[in-house]
mmCIF file of C-alpha atoms and ligand atoms in Angstrom:
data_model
loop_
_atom_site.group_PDB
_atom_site.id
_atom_site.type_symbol
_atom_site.label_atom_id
_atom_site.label_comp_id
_atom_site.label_asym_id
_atom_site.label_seq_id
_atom_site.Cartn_x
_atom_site.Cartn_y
_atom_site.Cartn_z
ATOM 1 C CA UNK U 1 0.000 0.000 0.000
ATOM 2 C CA UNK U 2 1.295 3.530 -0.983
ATOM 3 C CA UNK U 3 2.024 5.827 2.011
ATOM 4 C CA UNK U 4 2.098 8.702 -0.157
ATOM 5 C CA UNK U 5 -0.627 11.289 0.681
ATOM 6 C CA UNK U 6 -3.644 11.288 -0.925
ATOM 7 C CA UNK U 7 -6.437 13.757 -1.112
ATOM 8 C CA UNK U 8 -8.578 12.100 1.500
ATOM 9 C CA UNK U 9 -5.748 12.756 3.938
ATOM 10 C CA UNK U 10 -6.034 16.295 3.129
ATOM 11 C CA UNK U 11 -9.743 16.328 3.362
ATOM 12 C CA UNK U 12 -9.468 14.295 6.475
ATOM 13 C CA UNK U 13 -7.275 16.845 8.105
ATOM 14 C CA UNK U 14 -9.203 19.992 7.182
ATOM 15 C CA UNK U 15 -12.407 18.592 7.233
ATOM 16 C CA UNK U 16 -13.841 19.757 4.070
ATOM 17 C CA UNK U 17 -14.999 16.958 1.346
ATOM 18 C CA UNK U 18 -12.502 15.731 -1.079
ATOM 19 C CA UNK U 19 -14.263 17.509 -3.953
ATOM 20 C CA UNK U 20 -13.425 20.633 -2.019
ATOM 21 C CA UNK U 21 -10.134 19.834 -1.532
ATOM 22 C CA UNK U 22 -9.465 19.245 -5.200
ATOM 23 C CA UNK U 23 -11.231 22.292 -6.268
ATOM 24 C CA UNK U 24 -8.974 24.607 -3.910
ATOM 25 C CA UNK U 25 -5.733 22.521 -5.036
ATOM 26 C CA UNK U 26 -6.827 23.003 -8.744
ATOM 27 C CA UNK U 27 -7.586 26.907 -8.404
ATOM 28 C CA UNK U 28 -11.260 26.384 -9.326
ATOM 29 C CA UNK U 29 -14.036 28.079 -8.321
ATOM 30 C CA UNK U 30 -15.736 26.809 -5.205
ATOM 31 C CA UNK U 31 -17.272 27.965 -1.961
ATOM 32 C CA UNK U 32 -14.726 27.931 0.965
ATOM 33 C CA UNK U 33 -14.044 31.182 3.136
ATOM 34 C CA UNK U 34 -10.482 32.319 2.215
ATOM 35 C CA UNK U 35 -8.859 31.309 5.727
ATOM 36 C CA UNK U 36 -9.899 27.554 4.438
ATOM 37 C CA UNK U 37 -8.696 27.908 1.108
ATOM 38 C CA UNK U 38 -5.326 28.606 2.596
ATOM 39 C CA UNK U 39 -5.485 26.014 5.117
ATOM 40 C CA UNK U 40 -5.743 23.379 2.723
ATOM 41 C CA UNK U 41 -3.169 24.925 0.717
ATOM 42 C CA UNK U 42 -0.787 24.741 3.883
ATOM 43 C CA UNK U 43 -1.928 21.003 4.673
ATOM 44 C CA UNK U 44 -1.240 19.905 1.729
ATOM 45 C CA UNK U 45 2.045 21.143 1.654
ATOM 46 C CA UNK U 46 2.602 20.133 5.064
ATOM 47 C CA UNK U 47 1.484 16.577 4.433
ATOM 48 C CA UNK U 48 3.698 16.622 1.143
ATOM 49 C CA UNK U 49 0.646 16.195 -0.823
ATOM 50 C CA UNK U 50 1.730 15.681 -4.805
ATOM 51 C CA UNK U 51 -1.197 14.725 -7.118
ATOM 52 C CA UNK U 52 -1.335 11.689 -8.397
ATOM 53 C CA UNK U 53 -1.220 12.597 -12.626
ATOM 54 C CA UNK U 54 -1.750 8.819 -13.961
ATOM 55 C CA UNK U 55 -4.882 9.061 -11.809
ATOM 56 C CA UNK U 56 -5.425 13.399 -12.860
ATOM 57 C CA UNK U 57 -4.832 11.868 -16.512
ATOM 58 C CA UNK U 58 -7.839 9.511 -16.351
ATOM 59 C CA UNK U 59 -10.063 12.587 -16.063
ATOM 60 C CA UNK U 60 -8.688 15.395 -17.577
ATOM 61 C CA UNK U 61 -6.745 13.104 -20.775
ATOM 62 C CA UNK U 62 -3.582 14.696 -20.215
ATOM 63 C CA UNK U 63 -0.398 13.365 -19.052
ATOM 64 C CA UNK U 64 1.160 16.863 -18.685
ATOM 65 C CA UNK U 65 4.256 14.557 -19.882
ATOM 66 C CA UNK U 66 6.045 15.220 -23.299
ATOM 67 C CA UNK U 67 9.195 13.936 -24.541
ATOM 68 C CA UNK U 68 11.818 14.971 -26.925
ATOM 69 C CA UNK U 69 13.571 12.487 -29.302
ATOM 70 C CA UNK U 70 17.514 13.561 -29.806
ATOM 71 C CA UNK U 71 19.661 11.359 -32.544
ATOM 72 C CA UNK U 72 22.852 11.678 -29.936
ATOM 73 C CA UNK U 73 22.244 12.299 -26.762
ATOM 74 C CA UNK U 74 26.183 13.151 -25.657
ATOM 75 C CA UNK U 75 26.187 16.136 -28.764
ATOM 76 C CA UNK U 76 26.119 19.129 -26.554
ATOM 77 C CA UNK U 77 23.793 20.601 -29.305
ATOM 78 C CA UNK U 78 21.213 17.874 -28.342
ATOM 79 C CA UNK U 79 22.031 18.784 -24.764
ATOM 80 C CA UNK U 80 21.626 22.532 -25.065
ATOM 81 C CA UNK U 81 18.296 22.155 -26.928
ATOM 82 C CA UNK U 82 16.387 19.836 -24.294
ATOM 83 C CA UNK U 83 17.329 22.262 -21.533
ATOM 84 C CA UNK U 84 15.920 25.240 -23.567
ATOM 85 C CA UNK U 85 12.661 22.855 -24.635
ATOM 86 C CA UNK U 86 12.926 21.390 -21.593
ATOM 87 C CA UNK U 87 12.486 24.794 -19.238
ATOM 88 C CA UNK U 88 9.363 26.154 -22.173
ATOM 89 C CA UNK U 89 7.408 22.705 -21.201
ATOM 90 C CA UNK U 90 7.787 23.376 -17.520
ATOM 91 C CA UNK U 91 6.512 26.792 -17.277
ATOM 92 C CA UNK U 92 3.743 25.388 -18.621
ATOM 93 C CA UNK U 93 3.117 22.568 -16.102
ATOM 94 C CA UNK U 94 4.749 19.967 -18.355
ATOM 95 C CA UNK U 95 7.471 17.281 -17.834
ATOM 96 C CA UNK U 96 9.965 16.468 -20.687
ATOM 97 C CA UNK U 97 10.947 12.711 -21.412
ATOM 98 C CA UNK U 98 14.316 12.652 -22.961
ATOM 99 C CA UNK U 99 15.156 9.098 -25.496
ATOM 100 C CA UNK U 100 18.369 8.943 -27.677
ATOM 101 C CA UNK U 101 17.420 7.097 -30.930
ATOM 102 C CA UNK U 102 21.545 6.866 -31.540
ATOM 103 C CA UNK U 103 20.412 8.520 -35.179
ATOM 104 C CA UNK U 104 19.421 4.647 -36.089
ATOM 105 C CA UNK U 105 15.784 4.417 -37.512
ATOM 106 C CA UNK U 106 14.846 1.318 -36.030
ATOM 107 C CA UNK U 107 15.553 2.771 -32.469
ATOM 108 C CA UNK U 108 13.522 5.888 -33.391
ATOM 109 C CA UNK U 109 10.860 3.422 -34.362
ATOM 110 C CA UNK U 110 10.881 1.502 -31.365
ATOM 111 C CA UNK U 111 11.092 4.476 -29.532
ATOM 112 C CA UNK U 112 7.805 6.170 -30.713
ATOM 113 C CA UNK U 113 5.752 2.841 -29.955
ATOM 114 C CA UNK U 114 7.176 3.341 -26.755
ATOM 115 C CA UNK U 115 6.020 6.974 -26.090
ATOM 116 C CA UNK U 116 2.740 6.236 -27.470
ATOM 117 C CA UNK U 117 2.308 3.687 -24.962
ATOM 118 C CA UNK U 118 3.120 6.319 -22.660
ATOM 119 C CA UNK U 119 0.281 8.559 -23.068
ATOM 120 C CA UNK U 120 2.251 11.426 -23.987
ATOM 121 C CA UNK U 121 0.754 14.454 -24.377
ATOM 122 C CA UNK U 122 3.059 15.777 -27.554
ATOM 123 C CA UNK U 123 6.718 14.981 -29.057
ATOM 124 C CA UNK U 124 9.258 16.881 -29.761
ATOM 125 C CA UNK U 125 10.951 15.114 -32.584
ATOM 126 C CA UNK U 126 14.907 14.815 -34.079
ATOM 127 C CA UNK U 127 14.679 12.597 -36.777
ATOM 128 C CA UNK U 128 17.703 9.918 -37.550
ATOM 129 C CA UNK U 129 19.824 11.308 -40.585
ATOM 130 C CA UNK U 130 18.440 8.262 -42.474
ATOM 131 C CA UNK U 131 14.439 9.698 -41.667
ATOM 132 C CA UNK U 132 14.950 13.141 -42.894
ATOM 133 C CA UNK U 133 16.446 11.641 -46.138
ATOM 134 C CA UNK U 134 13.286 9.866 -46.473
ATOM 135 C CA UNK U 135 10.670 10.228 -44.199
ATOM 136 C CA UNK U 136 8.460 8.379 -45.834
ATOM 137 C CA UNK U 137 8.990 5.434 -42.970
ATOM 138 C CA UNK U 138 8.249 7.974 -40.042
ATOM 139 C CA UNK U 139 5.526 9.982 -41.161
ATOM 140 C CA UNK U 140 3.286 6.508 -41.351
ATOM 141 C CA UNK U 141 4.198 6.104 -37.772
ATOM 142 C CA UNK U 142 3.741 9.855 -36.944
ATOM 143 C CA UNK U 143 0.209 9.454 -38.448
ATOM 144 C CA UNK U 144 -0.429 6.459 -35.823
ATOM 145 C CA UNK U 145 0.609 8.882 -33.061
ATOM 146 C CA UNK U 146 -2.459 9.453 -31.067
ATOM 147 C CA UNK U 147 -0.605 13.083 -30.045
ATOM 148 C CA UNK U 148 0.813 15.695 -31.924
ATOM 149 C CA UNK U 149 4.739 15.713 -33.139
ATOM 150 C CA UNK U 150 6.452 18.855 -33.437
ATOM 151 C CA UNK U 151 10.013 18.412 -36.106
ATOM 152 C CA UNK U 152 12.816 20.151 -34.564
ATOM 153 C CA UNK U 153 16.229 20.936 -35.778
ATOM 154 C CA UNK U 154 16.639 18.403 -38.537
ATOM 155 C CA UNK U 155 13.721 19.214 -40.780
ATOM 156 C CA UNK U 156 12.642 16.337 -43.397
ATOM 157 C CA UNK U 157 12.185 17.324 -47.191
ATOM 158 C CA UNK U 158 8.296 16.587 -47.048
ATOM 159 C CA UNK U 159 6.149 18.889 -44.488
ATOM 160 C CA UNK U 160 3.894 17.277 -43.196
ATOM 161 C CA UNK U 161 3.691 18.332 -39.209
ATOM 162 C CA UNK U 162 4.812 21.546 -37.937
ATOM 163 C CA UNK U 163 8.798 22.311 -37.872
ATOM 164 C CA UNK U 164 11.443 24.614 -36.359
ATOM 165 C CA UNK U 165 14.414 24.480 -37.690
ATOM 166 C CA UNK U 166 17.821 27.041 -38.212
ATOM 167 C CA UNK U 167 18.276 27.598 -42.362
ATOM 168 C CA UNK U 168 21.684 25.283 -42.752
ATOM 169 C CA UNK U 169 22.155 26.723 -46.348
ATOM 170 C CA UNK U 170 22.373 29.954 -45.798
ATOM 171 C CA UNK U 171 25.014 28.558 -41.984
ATOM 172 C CA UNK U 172 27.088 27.351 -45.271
ATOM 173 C CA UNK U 173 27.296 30.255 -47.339
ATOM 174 C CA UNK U 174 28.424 32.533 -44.194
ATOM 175 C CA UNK U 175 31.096 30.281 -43.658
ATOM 176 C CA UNK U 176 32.628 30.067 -46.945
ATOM 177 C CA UNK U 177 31.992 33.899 -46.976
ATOM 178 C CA UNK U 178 34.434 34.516 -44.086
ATOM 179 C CA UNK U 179 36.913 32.043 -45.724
ATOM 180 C CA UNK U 180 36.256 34.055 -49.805
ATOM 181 C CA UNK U 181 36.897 37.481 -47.579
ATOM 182 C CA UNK U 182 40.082 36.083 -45.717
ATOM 183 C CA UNK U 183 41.511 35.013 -49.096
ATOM 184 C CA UNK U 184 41.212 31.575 -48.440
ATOM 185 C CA UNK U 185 41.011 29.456 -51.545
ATOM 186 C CA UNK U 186 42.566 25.915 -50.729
ATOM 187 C CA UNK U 187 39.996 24.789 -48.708
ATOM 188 C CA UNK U 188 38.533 21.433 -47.157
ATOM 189 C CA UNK U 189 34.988 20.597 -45.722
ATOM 190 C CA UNK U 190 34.092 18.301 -42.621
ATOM 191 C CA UNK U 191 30.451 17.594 -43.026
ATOM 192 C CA UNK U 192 27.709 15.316 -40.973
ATOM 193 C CA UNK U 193 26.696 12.232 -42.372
ATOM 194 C CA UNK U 194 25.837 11.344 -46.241
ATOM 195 C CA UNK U 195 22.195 11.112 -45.643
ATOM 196 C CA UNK U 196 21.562 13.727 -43.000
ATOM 197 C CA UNK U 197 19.759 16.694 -44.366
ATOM 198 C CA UNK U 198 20.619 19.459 -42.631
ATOM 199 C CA UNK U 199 24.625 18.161 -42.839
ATOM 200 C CA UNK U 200 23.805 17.971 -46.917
ATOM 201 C CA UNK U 201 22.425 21.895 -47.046
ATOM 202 C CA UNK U 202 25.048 23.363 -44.860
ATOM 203 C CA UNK U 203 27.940 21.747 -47.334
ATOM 204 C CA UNK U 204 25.672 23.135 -50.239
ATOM 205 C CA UNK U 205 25.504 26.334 -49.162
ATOM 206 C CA UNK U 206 29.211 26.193 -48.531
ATOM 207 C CA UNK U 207 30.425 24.663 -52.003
ATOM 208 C CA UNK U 208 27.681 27.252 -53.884
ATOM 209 C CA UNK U 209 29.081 29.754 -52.113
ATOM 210 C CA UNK U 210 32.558 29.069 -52.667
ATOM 211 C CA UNK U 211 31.699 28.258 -56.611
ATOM 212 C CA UNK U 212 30.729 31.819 -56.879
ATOM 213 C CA UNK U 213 33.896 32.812 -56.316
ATOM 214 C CA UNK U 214 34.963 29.942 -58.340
ATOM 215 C CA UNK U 215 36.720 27.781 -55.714
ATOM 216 C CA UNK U 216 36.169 24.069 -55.453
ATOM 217 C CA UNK U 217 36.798 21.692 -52.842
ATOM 218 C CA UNK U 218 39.281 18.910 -53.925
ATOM 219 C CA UNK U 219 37.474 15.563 -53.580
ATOM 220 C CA UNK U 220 40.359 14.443 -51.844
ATOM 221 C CA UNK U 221 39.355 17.425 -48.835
ATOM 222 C CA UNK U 222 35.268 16.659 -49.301
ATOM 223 C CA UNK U 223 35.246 14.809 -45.815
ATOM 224 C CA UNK U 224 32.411 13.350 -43.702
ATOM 225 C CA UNK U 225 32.682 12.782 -39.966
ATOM 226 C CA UNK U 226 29.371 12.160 -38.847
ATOM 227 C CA UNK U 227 29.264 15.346 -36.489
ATOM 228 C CA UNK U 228 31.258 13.715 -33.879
ATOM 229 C CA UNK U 229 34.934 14.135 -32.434
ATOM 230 C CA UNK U 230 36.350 11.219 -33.677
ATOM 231 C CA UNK U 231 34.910 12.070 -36.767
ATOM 232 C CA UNK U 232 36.904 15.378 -37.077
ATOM 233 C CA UNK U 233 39.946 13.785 -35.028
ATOM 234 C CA UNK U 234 40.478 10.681 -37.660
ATOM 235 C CA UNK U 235 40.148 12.868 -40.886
ATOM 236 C CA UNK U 236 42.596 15.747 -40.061
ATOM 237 C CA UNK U 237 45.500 14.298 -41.220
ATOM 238 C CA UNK U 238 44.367 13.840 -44.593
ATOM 239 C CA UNK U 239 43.599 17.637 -44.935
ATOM 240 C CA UNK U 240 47.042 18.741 -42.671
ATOM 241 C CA UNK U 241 48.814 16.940 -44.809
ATOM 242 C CA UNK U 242 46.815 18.171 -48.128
ATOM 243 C CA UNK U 243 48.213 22.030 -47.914
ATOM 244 C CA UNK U 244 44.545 23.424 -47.780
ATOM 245 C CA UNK U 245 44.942 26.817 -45.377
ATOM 246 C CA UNK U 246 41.273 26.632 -44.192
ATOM 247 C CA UNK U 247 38.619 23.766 -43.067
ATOM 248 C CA UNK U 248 34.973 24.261 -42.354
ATOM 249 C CA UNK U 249 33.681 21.437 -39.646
ATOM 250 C CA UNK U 250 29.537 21.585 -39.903
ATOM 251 C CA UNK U 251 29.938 21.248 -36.575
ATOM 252 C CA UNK U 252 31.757 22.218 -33.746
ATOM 253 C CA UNK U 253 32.248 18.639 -32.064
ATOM 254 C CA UNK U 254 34.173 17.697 -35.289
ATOM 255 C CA UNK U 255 35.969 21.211 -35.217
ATOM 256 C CA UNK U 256 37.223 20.183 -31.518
ATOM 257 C CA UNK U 257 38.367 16.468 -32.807
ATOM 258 C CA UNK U 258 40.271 18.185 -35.685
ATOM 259 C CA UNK U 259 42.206 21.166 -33.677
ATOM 260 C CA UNK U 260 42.952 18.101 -30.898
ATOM 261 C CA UNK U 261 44.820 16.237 -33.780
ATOM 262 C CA UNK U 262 46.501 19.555 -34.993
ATOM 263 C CA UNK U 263 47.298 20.571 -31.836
ATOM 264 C CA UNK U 264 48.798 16.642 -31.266
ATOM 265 C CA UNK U 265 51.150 17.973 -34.515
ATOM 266 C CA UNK U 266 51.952 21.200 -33.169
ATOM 267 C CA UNK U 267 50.261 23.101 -35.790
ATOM 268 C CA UNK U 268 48.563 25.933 -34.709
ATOM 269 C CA UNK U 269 44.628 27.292 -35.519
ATOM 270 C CA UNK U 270 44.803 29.782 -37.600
ATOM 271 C CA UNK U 271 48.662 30.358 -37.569
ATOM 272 C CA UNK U 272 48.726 26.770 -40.017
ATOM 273 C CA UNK U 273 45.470 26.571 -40.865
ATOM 274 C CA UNK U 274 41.730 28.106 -40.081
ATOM 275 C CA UNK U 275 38.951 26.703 -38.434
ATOM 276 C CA UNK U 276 35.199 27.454 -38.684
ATOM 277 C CA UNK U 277 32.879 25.221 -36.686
ATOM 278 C CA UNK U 278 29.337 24.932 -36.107
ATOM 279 C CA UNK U 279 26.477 25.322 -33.287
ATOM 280 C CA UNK U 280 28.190 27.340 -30.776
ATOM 281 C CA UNK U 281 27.920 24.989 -27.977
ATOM 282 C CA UNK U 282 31.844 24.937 -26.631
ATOM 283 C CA UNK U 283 32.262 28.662 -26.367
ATOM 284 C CA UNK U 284 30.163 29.103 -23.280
ATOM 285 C CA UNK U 285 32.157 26.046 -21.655
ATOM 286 C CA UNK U 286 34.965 28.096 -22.156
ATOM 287 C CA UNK U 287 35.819 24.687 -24.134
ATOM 288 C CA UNK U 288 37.749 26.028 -27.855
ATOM 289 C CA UNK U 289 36.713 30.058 -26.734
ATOM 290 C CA UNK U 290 39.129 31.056 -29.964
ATOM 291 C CA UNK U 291 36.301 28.984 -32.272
ATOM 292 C CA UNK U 292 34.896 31.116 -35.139
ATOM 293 C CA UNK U 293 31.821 29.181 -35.517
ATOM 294 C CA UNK U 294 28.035 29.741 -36.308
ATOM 295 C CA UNK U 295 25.017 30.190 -33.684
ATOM 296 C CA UNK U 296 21.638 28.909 -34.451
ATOM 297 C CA UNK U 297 19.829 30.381 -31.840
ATOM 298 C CA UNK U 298 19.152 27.159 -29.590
ATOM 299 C CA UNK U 299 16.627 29.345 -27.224
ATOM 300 C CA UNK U 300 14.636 30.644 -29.803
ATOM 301 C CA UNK U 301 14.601 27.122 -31.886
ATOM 302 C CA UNK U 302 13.101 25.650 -28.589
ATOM 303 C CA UNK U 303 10.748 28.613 -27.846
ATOM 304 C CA UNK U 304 9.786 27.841 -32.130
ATOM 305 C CA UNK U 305 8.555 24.628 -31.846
ATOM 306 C CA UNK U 306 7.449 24.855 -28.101
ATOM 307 C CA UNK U 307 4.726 27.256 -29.402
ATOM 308 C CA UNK U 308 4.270 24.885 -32.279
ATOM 309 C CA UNK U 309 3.365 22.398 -29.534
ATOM 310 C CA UNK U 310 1.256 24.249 -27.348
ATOM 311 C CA UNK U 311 -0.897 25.401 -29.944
ATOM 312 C CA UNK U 312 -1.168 21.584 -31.514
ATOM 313 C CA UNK U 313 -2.477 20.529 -27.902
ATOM 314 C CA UNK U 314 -5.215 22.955 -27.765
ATOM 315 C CA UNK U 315 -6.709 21.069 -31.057
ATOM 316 C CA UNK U 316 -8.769 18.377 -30.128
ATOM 317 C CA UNK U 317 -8.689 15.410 -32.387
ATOM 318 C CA UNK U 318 -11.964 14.198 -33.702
ATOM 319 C CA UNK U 319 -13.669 11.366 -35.608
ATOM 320 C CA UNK U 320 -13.678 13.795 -39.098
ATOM 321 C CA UNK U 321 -10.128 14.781 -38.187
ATOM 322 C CA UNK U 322 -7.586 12.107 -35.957
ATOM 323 C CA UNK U 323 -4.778 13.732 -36.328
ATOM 324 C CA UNK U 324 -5.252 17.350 -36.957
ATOM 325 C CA UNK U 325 -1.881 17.891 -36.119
ATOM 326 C CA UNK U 326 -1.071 16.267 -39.479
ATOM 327 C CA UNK U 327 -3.274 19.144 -41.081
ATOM 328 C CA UNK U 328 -2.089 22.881 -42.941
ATOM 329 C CA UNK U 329 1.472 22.181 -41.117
ATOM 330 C CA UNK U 330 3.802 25.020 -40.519
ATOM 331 C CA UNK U 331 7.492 25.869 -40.733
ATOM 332 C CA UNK U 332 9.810 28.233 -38.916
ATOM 333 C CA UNK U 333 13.853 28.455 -40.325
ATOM 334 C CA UNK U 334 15.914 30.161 -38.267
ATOM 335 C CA UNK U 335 18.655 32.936 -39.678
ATOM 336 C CA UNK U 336 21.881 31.410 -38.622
ATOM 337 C CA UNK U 337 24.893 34.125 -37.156
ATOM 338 C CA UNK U 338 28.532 34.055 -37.109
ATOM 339 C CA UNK U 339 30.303 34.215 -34.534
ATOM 340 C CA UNK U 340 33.086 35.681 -34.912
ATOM 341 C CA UNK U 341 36.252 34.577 -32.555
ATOM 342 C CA UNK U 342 39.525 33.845 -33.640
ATOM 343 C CA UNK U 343 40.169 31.020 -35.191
ATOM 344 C CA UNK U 344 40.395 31.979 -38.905
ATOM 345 C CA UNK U 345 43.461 33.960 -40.220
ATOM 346 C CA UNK U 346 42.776 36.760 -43.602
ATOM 347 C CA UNK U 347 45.770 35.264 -45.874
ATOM 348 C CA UNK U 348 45.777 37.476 -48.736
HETATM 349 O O1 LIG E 1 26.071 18.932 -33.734
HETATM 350 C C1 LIG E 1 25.022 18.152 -34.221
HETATM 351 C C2 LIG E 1 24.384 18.787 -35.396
HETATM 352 O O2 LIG E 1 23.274 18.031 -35.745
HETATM 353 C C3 LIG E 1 23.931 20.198 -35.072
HETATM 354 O O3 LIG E 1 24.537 21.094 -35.963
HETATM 355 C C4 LIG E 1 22.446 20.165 -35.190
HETATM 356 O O4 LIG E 1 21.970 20.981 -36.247
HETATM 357 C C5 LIG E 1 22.113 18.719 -35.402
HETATM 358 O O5 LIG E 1 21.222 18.508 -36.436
#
């Protein structure tokens, strides 16, 4: 048998009914003198009174429980992001679940039959690389979702629920602007995965960029690293060795693997070569601080598709409508901003 208080005990102890009790601990309307209102209040808290929300659920149909699906949960970008969405939900009275799909579909599969088991009120929702290549796979599971999803940060090419997301193109072009201006024109490219979309549109923007002012990237110095350290780490070599005077990491967990290995060679950042990264997550650590790199406004991308949330929840489904979350969805992209620090050096 629980021992945790219940709101007979409070009832008990004030002598009111329980109905009154819940009323007054809800902040609805009822009939109770003001001296009793607050002496249930300060019973309840006395008697460390928490309501029971499984049993709260069963009447009002909400959890107050939503949960955010990240593709790596040690990326600090991941990490940053759930605190921001994470303190949005709780002003509003929800709690945030937290899952890790490890960007492998399958997991993300599994883990979405295991939220909706969950009675979740909403999820936030990363999708694997391989997903927002083709999402046909997830969006037939999204549609069995008996709550709304919300696409964050990784945006798939088909939109069909709402999305927030930062405008990776337009992250590349900025960085292969900086490297155009500081007469940079042997240059090599770290980028995310082959079939991650946002990875794809940041090296786009870069290359197109860089084509205007008719550079190219030698295939040799075209690198992938899966936006993790080791990813940066084990392909700096090839570009150290390769002469190129200026990298761009799409982001800045690969731009830390790849100064580690320079620095293990005692060449310097920017002195040997420059370094533009990506996210803006190490800075604050005081982890890299001389990192030029490129912000995509983590607060605002959680207060984006927190809203998108919010106003998904208010729309009851309905027998002509299940999933009316699935219905005229909307997108939000983000301008991305440099940020300027010291880690690329003008050459010309
Ligand atoms: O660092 C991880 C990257 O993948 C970030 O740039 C973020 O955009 C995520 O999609």
């Amino acid at each position: 048998m629980s021992n945790r208080t219940t709101l007979r005990d409070v009832a008990k102890a004030t002598g009111v009914s329980i109905t009154t009790v819940s009323l007054v601990l809800n902040n609805h309307p009822t009939r109770v003198s003001e001296e009793k209102r607050e002496l249930i209040k300060r019973k309840a808290n006395e008697l460390n009174y928490v309501p029971n929300q499984t049993a709260r659920s069963l009447v009002t149909k909400r959890s107050m429980l939503l949960a955010l699906l990240v593709p790596d949960i040690e990326n600090l970008f991941f990490a940053s992001l759930a605190k921001e969405i994470e303190d949005e939900c709780s002003a509003d009275g929800y709690s945030l679940i937290i899952a890790n799909s490890n960007d492998s579909k399958n997991t993300e599969r599994q883990l979405l039959q295991q939220f909706e088991a969950r009675n979740i009120d909403g999820l936030f929702l990363i999708p694997s690389s391989e997903s927002t290549k083709d999402s046909t796979d997830l969006r037939s599971e999204v549609a069995q979702m008996s709550c709304p999803v919300v696409l964050t940060d990784r945006l798939v090419r088909e939109q069909w629920c709402d999305a927030a997301g930062s405008d990776n193109y337009q992250g590349g072009q900025l960085a292969a602007r900086l490297f155009v201006e500081a007469g940079h024109t042997h240059i090599a490219c770290i980028s995310g995965r082959h079939d991650n979309g946002n990875a794809e549109a940041r090296k786009a923007g870069f290359v197109d960029e860089l084509g205007k002012n008719h550079i190219t990237i030698d295939p040799q110095l075209d690198c992938y690293g899966a936006y993790r350290f080791d990813g940066g780490y084990q392909t700096a070599d090839r570009i150290l060795d390769s002469g190129a005077t200026a990298v761009f990491c799409c982001n800045d967990l690969m731009a830390l693997g790849f100064s580690k290995r320079a620095e293990e060679r005692n060449l310097s950042i920017p002195e040997d070569i420059s370094l533009i990264g990506y996210d803006n997550v190490l800075n604050s650590l005081g982890i890299a601080s001389n990192l030029t790199t490129i912000d995509q406004d983590i607060p605002q991308l959680a207060k984006s598709c927190h809203a998108y949330m919010m106003n998904r929840i208010k729309q009851k489904a309905s027998k002509l409508s299940p999933a009316p979350w699935l219905n005229d969805p909307q997108t939000s992209l983000l301008k991305p901003k440099m940020i300027i620090k010291g880690s690329v050096r003008t050459i010309k």
